[in-house]
Amino acid sequence: MALSRRAPSTRSGERVAGWLFVAPVVIVLGLFMLLPILMALWVSLTRWNGQGSPFTGDVPFAGAGNYTRLFTDEGLTRQDFMTSIRNNAYYVFFVVPIQTVLALGLAVIVNKRKAFFRSAFYFPSVTSSVAISVVFLFMFANGGAINAILSVFGISGPQWFSDPRGVIHLFLDSIGLVDVNAPPSALADHGVLGLSWWDWTSGPSVAMCAIISLVVWTTSGTFMLMYLAALQNVPVQLEEAGMIDGASRWQRFRYITLPALRPTTFLVVTLGLIGTWQVFDQIYVMSQGNPAKTTLTPAFLSYRTAFRDFDYGTGAAISFVLFLIIVVLTLFQRWLTRERG
Amino acid sequence: MKLLNRFLGYAILTFFAIVFLYPFVIQIANSFKTEADAAAHPLSPVPSPFTTDSVVRIFEGTGFPTWLGNSVLVAVVVTLSRVLFGSMAGYALSRLRFRGRKFLFALLIALMAVPPVVLLIPKFLVLNQLGMYDSYAALIVPLLADATGVFIMKQFFDSVPVSVEEAARIDGAGAFRTFWSVVLPMARPALIAVTILMFTGVWNEFPHTLVAVQDPGLFTLPRGLADLVSGSLGAGTQYPLKLGAALLATIPVAIIFVVFQRYFVRDAAEGADKG
């Protein structure tokens, strides 16, 4: 073989070449991903305020203080952090199921049809999150397109981005169970982790719903493509067997197609979980965490704490907690796809 | 019955096509409306009167020309470098035998999982420490390499038979010459896919600019747009102007999408395959 005939110098040359070829990537990623993470880990243990270098003896050391203030110490820091966790959890809880079902539905209806529709549904995914946020800001404006459509059906739309009321509260209010303006004291006066039970059970705010609809609209197309690829791999014989047995269209979908798509559904759901915990751009452009902190998410809170309040230690600590949440979800996803292979 | 089903299928498709495309129609139409018209008839696809006033003001009254220039500079430099460095590293990880190769690849896979939003403060710290904050270097250098690009190129080289370059190498060509004149030309489809993926990614990149620069002269389009929206313009909502600026920022990616559609679709489908 060619390999054995190669001179020894070529092999050592290959070793050097190998490292030279990867060097640019190793340097850039090492310097701007690995090293910064270590630096931030240190800063998360300090009370650095942005002045001078965080790596001198003058910076007060906080130990685990920045982390305990997020979880155990009473105060505004914990309240804001828990509020951001609550907001993001509701956001995840709404976005992931809706975008998964929508992606599956779109894939089924565009399957074996014109490529135009596939592109139409996918296009929002490739556009700039900031540019699209501007469009949705306009659509959800008080006199905007969404409220104009709602008024056609006789509904007077809310002032989307200044409405902090939670949709679960509004729902309970509408069926007469609670009064939004006078929450039951059993819920309002007791709580856990710095928020009352009433606050925990709010659901996403009206403002957050506008952001949820934007994100579902932009990401469904990507997941639709994943379902489309998977649909192409569903064995035709199975479908045909179902048809011969007289199964209805719905039965074939429910008992043949859907089970065959299970691995893809797991993937779409876990990728959705990983992505939704990272929401940042849309929050920055559309709401900045307002109204009444109901669109605050850990990613945005971390940014705000560091760059607006100059509390880099707490900001970094929030980043690492968020990092941990996402790492756990990612490991779960990789474990799932491993099982599949 | 069959006809009805067909009709129903297309009715649903059309409904969703409208849901997914009409926001862009609204965006285009309102960019050419007067502010009063946009406020009164936000849904109408026809501006009345039609005016290019907002486009003029975008170029004369905002930092748009500067942002556009910066975006082009950053996107071109970063895309070229990511494609070059990514294919070099992908090739080395796939083909060349050197100590630490397996470890580097494992590290790369781990880095791909690091969510960009948790890197905001870390990136600022390192830029600050290196004295690069608020400069073109801060805007560009941290983005010069990307783990995903390396990964895609490695997967590509793994799928290509070795025979051709083996022949070149026996001829006595060095690793660099083999790479440049044999490997790269052969990798064209993968290079195009990575170029498109990287360009759209960088063109749309927003959070990095937040922690890298604060001088408006260094803003890219997404950063400038975000700044425009948060209201440095003063009076009124100025939606036609904001929508127009967002529209102009979307056009390059839209053109690339239309021309290279099949590459986009394949990338996403491959994502599903490898998980």
PDB file of N, CA and C in Angstrom, chain A residues 2 6 14 18-19 21 24-25 33 36 40 43 48 53 55 102 113 119 121-123 126-128 130 132 134-135 137-138 143 149 217 225-226 278 280-281 284 302-303 306-307 312 315-316 333-334, chain B residues 13 16-17 19-20 24 27 30 42-43 85 88 91-92 97-99 109 111 115-117 121-122 124-125 128-129 166 169-170 176 179 204 206-207 210-211 222 229 239 253 257 261 264 268 272 275:
ATOM      1  N   ALA A   2       0.230   2.313  -0.404  1.00  0.00           N
ATOM      2  CA  ALA A   2       0.937   3.593  -0.465  1.00  0.00           C
ATOM      3  C   ALA A   2       1.522   3.964   0.894  1.00  0.00           C
ATOM      4  N   ARG A   6       5.601   5.183   2.097  1.00  0.00           N
ATOM      5  CA  ARG A   6       5.877   6.582   2.386  1.00  0.00           C
ATOM      6  C   ARG A   6       7.128   6.731   3.259  1.00  0.00           C
ATOM      7  N   GLU A  14       3.453  15.077   8.324  1.00  0.00           N
ATOM      8  CA  GLU A  14       2.014  15.044   8.497  1.00  0.00           C
ATOM      9  C   GLU A  14       1.623  15.489   9.897  1.00  0.00           C
ATOM     10  N   GLY A  18      -0.609  18.582  10.460  1.00  0.00           N
ATOM     11  CA  GLY A  18      -1.865  18.431  11.185  1.00  0.00           C
ATOM     12  C   GLY A  18      -2.070  19.567  12.174  1.00  0.00           C
ATOM     13  N   TRP A  19      -1.054  19.819  12.956  1.00  0.00           N
ATOM     14  CA  TRP A  19      -1.185  20.881  13.961  1.00  0.00           C
ATOM     15  C   TRP A  19      -1.260  22.266  13.323  1.00  0.00           C
ATOM     16  N   PHE A  21      -2.555  22.932  10.473  1.00  0.00           N
ATOM     17  CA  PHE A  21      -3.882  23.069   9.867  1.00  0.00           C
ATOM     18  C   PHE A  21      -4.956  23.409  10.900  1.00  0.00           C
ATOM     19  N   PRO A  24      -5.156  27.709  13.521  1.00  0.00           N
ATOM     20  CA  PRO A  24      -5.998  28.921  13.575  1.00  0.00           C
ATOM     21  C   PRO A  24      -7.281  28.701  14.375  1.00  0.00           C
ATOM     22  N   VAL A  25      -7.927  27.577  14.139  1.00  0.00           N
ATOM     23  CA  VAL A  25      -9.184  27.294  14.847  1.00  0.00           C
ATOM     24  C   VAL A  25      -8.914  27.119  16.343  1.00  0.00           C
ATOM     25  N   MET A  33     -13.316  31.338  23.430  1.00  0.00           N
ATOM     26  CA  MET A  33     -14.374  30.509  24.008  1.00  0.00           C
ATOM     27  C   MET A  33     -13.918  29.852  25.309  1.00  0.00           C
ATOM     28  N   PRO A  36     -12.239  32.589  27.932  1.00  0.00           N
ATOM     29  CA  PRO A  36     -13.269  33.450  28.538  1.00  0.00           C
ATOM     30  C   PRO A  36     -14.159  32.724  29.536  1.00  0.00           C
ATOM     31  N   ALA A  40     -14.683  33.955  33.250  1.00  0.00           N
ATOM     32  CA  ALA A  40     -16.000  34.280  33.790  1.00  0.00           C
ATOM     33  C   ALA A  40     -16.297  33.464  35.052  1.00  0.00           C
ATOM     34  N   VAL A  43     -14.724  35.419  37.694  1.00  0.00           N
ATOM     35  CA  VAL A  43     -15.465  36.653  37.964  1.00  0.00           C
ATOM     36  C   VAL A  43     -16.764  36.352  38.712  1.00  0.00           C
ATOM     37  N   TRP A  48     -16.675  42.125  41.054  1.00  0.00           N
ATOM     38  CA  TRP A  48     -16.079  43.071  40.116  1.00  0.00           C
ATOM     39  C   TRP A  48     -17.149  43.993  39.537  1.00  0.00           C
ATOM     40  N   SER A  53      -9.012  45.774  35.955  1.00  0.00           N
ATOM     41  CA  SER A  53      -9.011  44.356  35.611  1.00  0.00           C
ATOM     42  C   SER A  53      -9.614  43.546  36.743  1.00  0.00           C
ATOM     43  N   PHE A  55      -8.767  40.701  37.503  1.00  0.00           N
ATOM     44  CA  PHE A  55      -7.809  39.693  37.959  1.00  0.00           C
ATOM     45  C   PHE A  55      -6.702  40.288  38.811  1.00  0.00           C
ATOM     46  N   LEU A 102     -46.806  22.240  15.180  1.00  0.00           N
ATOM     47  CA  LEU A 102     -46.892  23.004  13.937  1.00  0.00           C
ATOM     48  C   LEU A 102     -45.897  22.482  12.904  1.00  0.00           C
ATOM     49  N   ARG A 113     -45.416  17.838  -1.989  1.00  0.00           N
ATOM     50  CA  ARG A 113     -46.055  18.943  -2.689  1.00  0.00           C
ATOM     51  C   ARG A 113     -44.988  19.917  -3.178  1.00  0.00           C
ATOM     52  N   SER A 119     -40.234  26.331   1.090  1.00  0.00           N
ATOM     53  CA  SER A 119     -39.390  27.516   1.215  1.00  0.00           C
ATOM     54  C   SER A 119     -40.094  28.636   1.969  1.00  0.00           C
ATOM     55  N   PHE A 121     -42.322  28.412   4.295  1.00  0.00           N
ATOM     56  CA  PHE A 121     -42.375  28.150   5.735  1.00  0.00           C
ATOM     57  C   PHE A 121     -40.989  28.227   6.374  1.00  0.00           C
ATOM     58  N   TYR A 122     -39.970  27.944   5.562  1.00  0.00           N
ATOM     59  CA  TYR A 122     -38.622  27.922   6.125  1.00  0.00           C
ATOM     60  C   TYR A 122     -37.967  29.304   6.126  1.00  0.00           C
ATOM     61  N   PHE A 123     -38.370  30.166   5.201  1.00  0.00           N
ATOM     62  CA  PHE A 123     -37.683  31.449   5.043  1.00  0.00           C
ATOM     63  C   PHE A 123     -37.535  32.259   6.342  1.00  0.00           C
ATOM     64  N   VAL A 126     -34.276  31.867   8.390  1.00  0.00           N
ATOM     65  CA  VAL A 126     -32.940  32.324   7.983  1.00  0.00           C
ATOM     66  C   VAL A 126     -32.783  33.840   8.089  1.00  0.00           C
ATOM     67  N   THR A 127     -33.864  34.543   8.407  1.00  0.00           N
ATOM     68  CA  THR A 127     -33.745  35.995   8.483  1.00  0.00           C
ATOM     69  C   THR A 127     -33.214  36.418   9.844  1.00  0.00           C
ATOM     70  N   SER A 128     -32.774  37.661   9.916  1.00  0.00           N
ATOM     71  CA  SER A 128     -32.187  38.192  11.144  1.00  0.00           C
ATOM     72  C   SER A 128     -33.226  38.296  12.258  1.00  0.00           C
ATOM     73  N   VAL A 130     -33.211  40.186  14.760  1.00  0.00           N
ATOM     74  CA  VAL A 130     -33.467  41.588  15.085  1.00  0.00           C
ATOM     75  C   VAL A 130     -34.441  42.195  14.075  1.00  0.00           C
ATOM     76  N   ILE A 132     -36.636  40.714  12.154  1.00  0.00           N
ATOM     77  CA  ILE A 132     -37.967  40.129  12.308  1.00  0.00           C
ATOM     78  C   ILE A 132     -38.659  40.668  13.561  1.00  0.00           C
ATOM     79  N   VAL A 134     -38.409  43.610  14.699  1.00  0.00           N
ATOM     80  CA  VAL A 134     -38.918  44.934  14.350  1.00  0.00           C
ATOM     81  C   VAL A 134     -40.288  44.796  13.680  1.00  0.00           C
ATOM     82  N   VAL A 135     -40.391  43.821  12.758  1.00  0.00           N
ATOM     83  CA  VAL A 135     -41.658  43.605  12.054  1.00  0.00           C
ATOM     84  C   VAL A 135     -42.764  43.219  13.037  1.00  0.00           C
ATOM     85  N   LEU A 137     -42.862  43.796  16.225  1.00  0.00           N
ATOM     86  CA  LEU A 137     -43.141  44.928  17.109  1.00  0.00           C
ATOM     87  C   LEU A 137     -44.223  45.804  16.474  1.00  0.00           C
ATOM     88  N   PHE A 138     -44.091  45.985  15.159  1.00  0.00           N
ATOM     89  CA  PHE A 138     -45.071  46.793  14.422  1.00  0.00           C
ATOM     90  C   PHE A 138     -46.421  46.072  14.359  1.00  0.00           C
ATOM     91  N   GLY A 143     -52.241  49.843  17.651  1.00  0.00           N
ATOM     92  CA  GLY A 143     -53.147  49.928  16.505  1.00  0.00           C
ATOM     93  C   GLY A 143     -52.643  49.091  15.349  1.00  0.00           C
ATOM     94  N   ILE A 149     -56.765  42.612  12.857  1.00  0.00           N
ATOM     95  CA  ILE A 149     -57.384  41.315  12.527  1.00  0.00           C
ATOM     96  C   ILE A 149     -58.363  40.899  13.617  1.00  0.00           C
ATOM     97  N   TRP A 217     -43.287  31.203  15.098  1.00  0.00           N
ATOM     98  CA  TRP A 217     -43.345  31.520  13.672  1.00  0.00           C
ATOM     99  C   TRP A 217     -41.971  31.390  13.003  1.00  0.00           C
ATOM    100  N   LEU A 225     -38.389  20.986   8.407  1.00  0.00           N
ATOM    101  CA  LEU A 225     -37.455  20.321   7.494  1.00  0.00           C
ATOM    102  C   LEU A 225     -36.953  19.005   8.082  1.00  0.00           C
ATOM    103  N   MET A 226     -36.749  18.979   9.406  1.00  0.00           N
ATOM    104  CA  MET A 226     -36.312  17.740  10.042  1.00  0.00           C
ATOM    105  C   MET A 226     -37.385  16.660   9.909  1.00  0.00           C
ATOM    106  N   GLN A 278     -32.394  29.804  25.580  1.00  0.00           N
ATOM    107  CA  GLN A 278     -31.392  30.797  25.185  1.00  0.00           C
ATOM    108  C   GLN A 278     -31.995  32.080  24.638  1.00  0.00           C
ATOM    109  N   PHE A 280     -32.858  35.536  23.687  1.00  0.00           N
ATOM    110  CA  PHE A 280     -32.209  36.786  24.074  1.00  0.00           C
ATOM    111  C   PHE A 280     -32.522  37.929  23.098  1.00  0.00           C
ATOM    112  N   ASP A 281     -32.194  37.720  21.813  1.00  0.00           N
ATOM    113  CA  ASP A 281     -32.316  38.799  20.823  1.00  0.00           C
ATOM    114  C   ASP A 281     -33.713  39.425  20.820  1.00  0.00           C
ATOM    115  N   TYR A 284     -34.366  41.486  23.863  1.00  0.00           N
ATOM    116  CA  TYR A 284     -33.612  42.744  23.824  1.00  0.00           C
ATOM    117  C   TYR A 284     -34.321  43.767  22.951  1.00  0.00           C
ATOM    118  N   SER A 302     -28.981  38.191  32.930  1.00  0.00           N
ATOM    119  CA  SER A 302     -27.537  38.103  33.090  1.00  0.00           C
ATOM    120  C   SER A 302     -26.855  39.277  32.391  1.00  0.00           C
ATOM    121  N   TYR A 303     -27.304  39.576  31.165  1.00  0.00           N
ATOM    122  CA  TYR A 303     -26.755  40.706  30.416  1.00  0.00           C
ATOM    123  C   TYR A 303     -27.022  42.015  31.154  1.00  0.00           C
ATOM    124  N   ALA A 306     -24.991  42.550  34.402  1.00  0.00           N
ATOM    125  CA  ALA A 306     -23.584  42.881  34.181  1.00  0.00           C
ATOM    126  C   ALA A 306     -23.415  44.253  33.536  1.00  0.00           C
ATOM    127  N   PHE A 307     -24.102  44.488  32.424  1.00  0.00           N
ATOM    128  CA  PHE A 307     -23.782  45.661  31.619  1.00  0.00           C
ATOM    129  C   PHE A 307     -24.615  46.898  31.939  1.00  0.00           C
ATOM    130  N   TYR A 312     -20.959  42.469  37.612  1.00  0.00           N
ATOM    131  CA  TYR A 312     -20.501  41.410  36.708  1.00  0.00           C
ATOM    132  C   TYR A 312     -20.475  40.047  37.390  1.00  0.00           C
ATOM    133  N   GLY A 315     -24.009  38.674  37.348  1.00  0.00           N
ATOM    134  CA  GLY A 315     -24.332  38.408  35.950  1.00  0.00           C
ATOM    135  C   GLY A 315     -23.682  37.122  35.475  1.00  0.00           C
ATOM    136  N   ALA A 316     -22.383  36.960  35.796  1.00  0.00           N
ATOM    137  CA  ALA A 316     -21.671  35.753  35.376  1.00  0.00           C
ATOM    138  C   ALA A 316     -22.253  34.516  36.065  1.00  0.00           C
ATOM    139  N   GLN A 333     -30.118  15.190  25.271  1.00  0.00           N
ATOM    140  CA  GLN A 333     -30.373  15.066  23.842  1.00  0.00           C
ATOM    141  C   GLN A 333     -29.355  14.125  23.193  1.00  0.00           C
ATOM    142  N   ARG A 334     -28.070  14.264  23.570  1.00  0.00           N
ATOM    143  CA  ARG A 334     -27.047  13.406  22.948  1.00  0.00           C
ATOM    144  C   ARG A 334     -27.246  11.956  23.368  1.00  0.00           C
TER     145      ARG A 334
ATOM    146  N   LEU B  13     -52.758  24.738   3.036  1.00  0.00           N
ATOM    147  CA  LEU B  13     -51.426  25.192   2.617  1.00  0.00           C
ATOM    148  C   LEU B  13     -51.401  26.696   2.374  1.00  0.00           C
ATOM    149  N   PHE B  16     -51.512  28.724   5.588  1.00  0.00           N
ATOM    150  CA  PHE B  16     -50.230  28.820   6.269  1.00  0.00           C
ATOM    151  C   PHE B  16     -49.211  29.638   5.468  1.00  0.00           C
ATOM    152  N   ALA B  17     -49.279  29.540   4.148  1.00  0.00           N
ATOM    153  CA  ALA B  17     -48.376  30.355   3.333  1.00  0.00           C
ATOM    154  C   ALA B  17     -48.615  31.832   3.624  1.00  0.00           C
ATOM    155  N   VAL B  19     -49.879  33.044   6.453  1.00  0.00           N
ATOM    156  CA  VAL B  19     -49.390  33.307   7.816  1.00  0.00           C
ATOM    157  C   VAL B  19     -47.870  33.520   7.812  1.00  0.00           C
ATOM    158  N   PHE B  20     -47.167  32.731   7.007  1.00  0.00           N
ATOM    159  CA  PHE B  20     -45.712  32.822   7.030  1.00  0.00           C
ATOM    160  C   PHE B  20     -45.160  33.930   6.138  1.00  0.00           C
ATOM    161  N   PHE B  24     -44.023  39.630   5.858  1.00  0.00           N
ATOM    162  CA  PHE B  24     -43.039  40.279   4.982  1.00  0.00           C
ATOM    163  C   PHE B  24     -43.720  41.264   4.034  1.00  0.00           C
ATOM    164  N   GLN B  27     -44.316  44.248   5.999  1.00  0.00           N
ATOM    165  CA  GLN B  27     -43.058  44.965   6.170  1.00  0.00           C
ATOM    166  C   GLN B  27     -42.719  45.789   4.934  1.00  0.00           C
ATOM    167  N   ASN B  30     -45.400  48.696   4.348  1.00  0.00           N
ATOM    168  CA  ASN B  30     -45.346  49.801   5.306  1.00  0.00           C
ATOM    169  C   ASN B  30     -44.047  50.602   5.237  1.00  0.00           C
ATOM    170  N   PRO B  42     -52.386  49.448   8.983  1.00  0.00           N
ATOM    171  CA  PRO B  42     -51.191  48.611   9.075  1.00  0.00           C
ATOM    172  C   PRO B  42     -51.275  47.348   8.239  1.00  0.00           C
ATOM    173  N   LEU B  43     -52.505  46.862   7.991  1.00  0.00           N
ATOM    174  CA  LEU B  43     -52.665  45.589   7.278  1.00  0.00           C
ATOM    175  C   LEU B  43     -52.634  45.738   5.762  1.00  0.00           C
ATOM    176  N   PHE B  85     -10.274  28.433   7.408  1.00  0.00           N
ATOM    177  CA  PHE B  85      -9.810  27.757   8.631  1.00  0.00           C
ATOM    178  C   PHE B  85     -10.628  26.496   8.909  1.00  0.00           C
ATOM    179  N   MET B  88      -9.521  23.758   6.523  1.00  0.00           N
ATOM    180  CA  MET B  88      -8.188  23.274   6.915  1.00  0.00           C
ATOM    181  C   MET B  88      -8.295  22.342   8.121  1.00  0.00           C
ATOM    182  N   TYR B  91     -10.196  19.135   7.372  1.00  0.00           N
ATOM    183  CA  TYR B  91      -9.347  18.220   6.601  1.00  0.00           C
ATOM    184  C   TYR B  91      -8.343  17.524   7.518  1.00  0.00           C
ATOM    185  N   ALA B  92      -7.695  18.298   8.366  1.00  0.00           N
ATOM    186  CA  ALA B  92      -6.691  17.722   9.266  1.00  0.00           C
ATOM    187  C   ALA B  92      -7.330  16.691  10.200  1.00  0.00           C
ATOM    188  N   ARG B  97      -2.768  12.293  10.309  1.00  0.00           N
ATOM    189  CA  ARG B  97      -2.578  11.626  11.596  1.00  0.00           C
ATOM    190  C   ARG B  97      -1.626  12.447  12.450  1.00  0.00           C
ATOM    191  N   PHE B  98      -2.126  12.966  13.529  1.00  0.00           N
ATOM    192  CA  PHE B  98      -1.240  13.684  14.449  1.00  0.00           C
ATOM    193  C   PHE B  98      -1.732  13.473  15.875  1.00  0.00           C
ATOM    194  N   ARG B  99      -0.797  13.618  16.798  1.00  0.00           N
ATOM    195  CA  ARG B  99      -1.124  13.385  18.203  1.00  0.00           C
ATOM    196  C   ARG B  99      -2.161  14.420  18.679  1.00  0.00           C
ATOM    197  N   ILE B 109     -16.647  19.028  19.556  1.00  0.00           N
ATOM    198  CA  ILE B 109     -18.044  18.623  19.752  1.00  0.00           C
ATOM    199  C   ILE B 109     -18.593  19.277  21.022  1.00  0.00           C
ATOM    200  N   LEU B 111     -17.537  22.090  22.360  1.00  0.00           N
ATOM    201  CA  LEU B 111     -17.677  23.535  22.150  1.00  0.00           C
ATOM    202  C   LEU B 111     -18.930  23.873  21.342  1.00  0.00           C
ATOM    203  N   PRO B 115     -23.811  27.274  24.553  1.00  0.00           N
ATOM    204  CA  PRO B 115     -24.785  28.230  24.037  1.00  0.00           C
ATOM    205  C   PRO B 115     -24.188  29.644  23.966  1.00  0.00           C
ATOM    206  N   PRO B 116     -24.317  30.305  22.803  1.00  0.00           N
ATOM    207  CA  PRO B 116     -23.711  31.629  22.624  1.00  0.00           C
ATOM    208  C   PRO B 116     -24.127  32.649  23.682  1.00  0.00           C
ATOM    209  N   VAL B 117     -25.356  32.570  24.174  1.00  0.00           N
ATOM    210  CA  VAL B 117     -25.795  33.614  25.113  1.00  0.00           C
ATOM    211  C   VAL B 117     -25.050  33.571  26.441  1.00  0.00           C
ATOM    212  N   ILE B 121     -20.835  37.665  28.734  1.00  0.00           N
ATOM    213  CA  ILE B 121     -19.945  38.246  29.740  1.00  0.00           C
ATOM    214  C   ILE B 121     -18.514  37.726  29.563  1.00  0.00           C
ATOM    215  N   PRO B 122     -18.339  36.392  29.382  1.00  0.00           N
ATOM    216  CA  PRO B 122     -16.984  35.888  29.146  1.00  0.00           C
ATOM    217  C   PRO B 122     -16.267  36.588  27.996  1.00  0.00           C
ATOM    218  N   PHE B 124     -16.799  39.551  26.751  1.00  0.00           N
ATOM    219  CA  PHE B 124     -16.471  40.919  27.128  1.00  0.00           C
ATOM    220  C   PHE B 124     -15.223  40.946  28.004  1.00  0.00           C
ATOM    221  N   LEU B 125     -15.142  39.993  28.937  1.00  0.00           N
ATOM    222  CA  LEU B 125     -13.997  39.956  29.853  1.00  0.00           C
ATOM    223  C   LEU B 125     -12.687  39.816  29.086  1.00  0.00           C
ATOM    224  N   ASN B 128     -11.895  42.922  26.989  1.00  0.00           N
ATOM    225  CA  ASN B 128     -11.497  43.985  27.907  1.00  0.00           C
ATOM    226  C   ASN B 128     -10.062  43.769  28.377  1.00  0.00           C
ATOM    227  N   GLN B 129      -9.761  42.526  28.744  1.00  0.00           N
ATOM    228  CA  GLN B 129      -8.447  42.188  29.273  1.00  0.00           C
ATOM    229  C   GLN B 129      -7.351  42.363  28.216  1.00  0.00           C
ATOM    230  N   GLU B 166      -4.243  10.647  -2.141  1.00  0.00           N
ATOM    231  CA  GLU B 166      -3.147   9.696  -1.948  1.00  0.00           C
ATOM    232  C   GLU B 166      -2.226   9.771  -3.160  1.00  0.00           C
ATOM    233  N   ARG B 169      -0.217  12.833  -3.154  1.00  0.00           N
ATOM    234  CA  ARG B 169       0.826  12.853  -2.144  1.00  0.00           C
ATOM    235  C   ARG B 169       2.007  11.954  -2.515  1.00  0.00           C
ATOM    236  N   ILE B 170       1.697  10.837  -3.192  1.00  0.00           N
ATOM    237  CA  ILE B 170       2.786   9.960  -3.620  1.00  0.00           C
ATOM    238  C   ILE B 170       3.642  10.700  -4.640  1.00  0.00           C
ATOM    239  N   PHE B 176       0.393  20.959   2.291  1.00  0.00           N
ATOM    240  CA  PHE B 176      -0.255  22.225   1.939  1.00  0.00           C
ATOM    241  C   PHE B 176      -0.642  22.277   0.478  1.00  0.00           C
ATOM    242  N   PHE B 179      -3.507  20.019  -0.219  1.00  0.00           N
ATOM    243  CA  PHE B 179      -4.738  20.615   0.288  1.00  0.00           C
ATOM    244  C   PHE B 179      -5.253  21.680  -0.673  1.00  0.00           C
ATOM    245  N   ASN B 204     -26.444  38.042  10.366  1.00  0.00           N
ATOM    246  CA  ASN B 204     -27.517  38.212  11.349  1.00  0.00           C
ATOM    247  C   ASN B 204     -27.017  38.324  12.785  1.00  0.00           C
ATOM    248  N   PHE B 206     -26.073  39.191  16.305  1.00  0.00           N
ATOM    249  CA  PHE B 206     -26.381  40.375  17.121  1.00  0.00           C
ATOM    250  C   PHE B 206     -25.697  40.398  18.484  1.00  0.00           C
ATOM    251  N   PRO B 207     -25.857  39.384  19.342  1.00  0.00           N
ATOM    252  CA  PRO B 207     -25.358  39.503  20.720  1.00  0.00           C
ATOM    253  C   PRO B 207     -23.853  39.798  20.807  1.00  0.00           C
ATOM    254  N   LEU B 210     -23.022  43.360  20.850  1.00  0.00           N
ATOM    255  CA  LEU B 210     -23.416  44.047  22.084  1.00  0.00           C
ATOM    256  C   LEU B 210     -22.273  44.131  23.082  1.00  0.00           C
ATOM    257  N   VAL B 211     -21.478  43.055  23.152  1.00  0.00           N
ATOM    258  CA  VAL B 211     -20.427  43.024  24.165  1.00  0.00           C
ATOM    259  C   VAL B 211     -19.055  43.356  23.584  1.00  0.00           C
ATOM    260  N   PRO B 222     -27.561  44.599  12.465  1.00  0.00           N
ATOM    261  CA  PRO B 222     -28.467  44.188  13.550  1.00  0.00           C
ATOM    262  C   PRO B 222     -28.328  45.092  14.780  1.00  0.00           C
ATOM    263  N   VAL B 229     -34.564  50.902  17.131  1.00  0.00           N
ATOM    264  CA  VAL B 229     -35.852  50.528  17.714  1.00  0.00           C
ATOM    265  C   VAL B 229     -35.980  51.039  19.138  1.00  0.00           C
ATOM    266  N   TYR B 239     -42.424  53.968  12.355  1.00  0.00           N
ATOM    267  CA  TYR B 239     -42.412  52.580  11.893  1.00  0.00           C
ATOM    268  C   TYR B 239     -41.977  52.397  10.435  1.00  0.00           C
ATOM    269  N   VAL B 253     -29.702  38.357   2.614  1.00  0.00           N
ATOM    270  CA  VAL B 253     -29.974  36.973   3.010  1.00  0.00           C
ATOM    271  C   VAL B 253     -31.125  36.403   2.182  1.00  0.00           C
ATOM    272  N   PHE B 257     -30.952  33.167  -0.104  1.00  0.00           N
ATOM    273  CA  PHE B 257     -31.902  32.080   0.156  1.00  0.00           C
ATOM    274  C   PHE B 257     -32.572  31.622  -1.140  1.00  0.00           C
ATOM    275  N   GLN B 261     -31.463  27.909  -2.405  1.00  0.00           N
ATOM    276  CA  GLN B 261     -32.446  27.194  -1.589  1.00  0.00           C
ATOM    277  C   GLN B 261     -32.080  25.768  -1.205  1.00  0.00           C
ATOM    278  N   PHE B 264     -29.766  25.337   1.746  1.00  0.00           N
ATOM    279  CA  PHE B 264     -30.375  25.582   3.056  1.00  0.00           C
ATOM    280  C   PHE B 264     -31.135  24.348   3.517  1.00  0.00           C
ATOM    281  N   ALA B 268     -30.364  21.777   6.936  1.00  0.00           N
ATOM    282  CA  ALA B 268     -31.290  21.492   8.040  1.00  0.00           C
ATOM    283  C   ALA B 268     -31.602  20.004   8.102  1.00  0.00           C
ATOM    284  N   ALA B 272     -30.838  17.022  11.081  1.00  0.00           N
ATOM    285  CA  ALA B 272     -31.740  16.022  11.640  1.00  0.00           C
ATOM    286  C   ALA B 272     -31.066  14.652  11.646  1.00  0.00           C
ATOM    287  N   GLY B 275     -28.125  14.718  14.263  1.00  0.00           N
ATOM    288  CA  GLY B 275     -28.635  14.995  15.615  1.00  0.00           C
ATOM    289  C   GLY B 275     -27.786  15.982  16.295  1.00  0.00           C
TER     290      GLY B 275
END
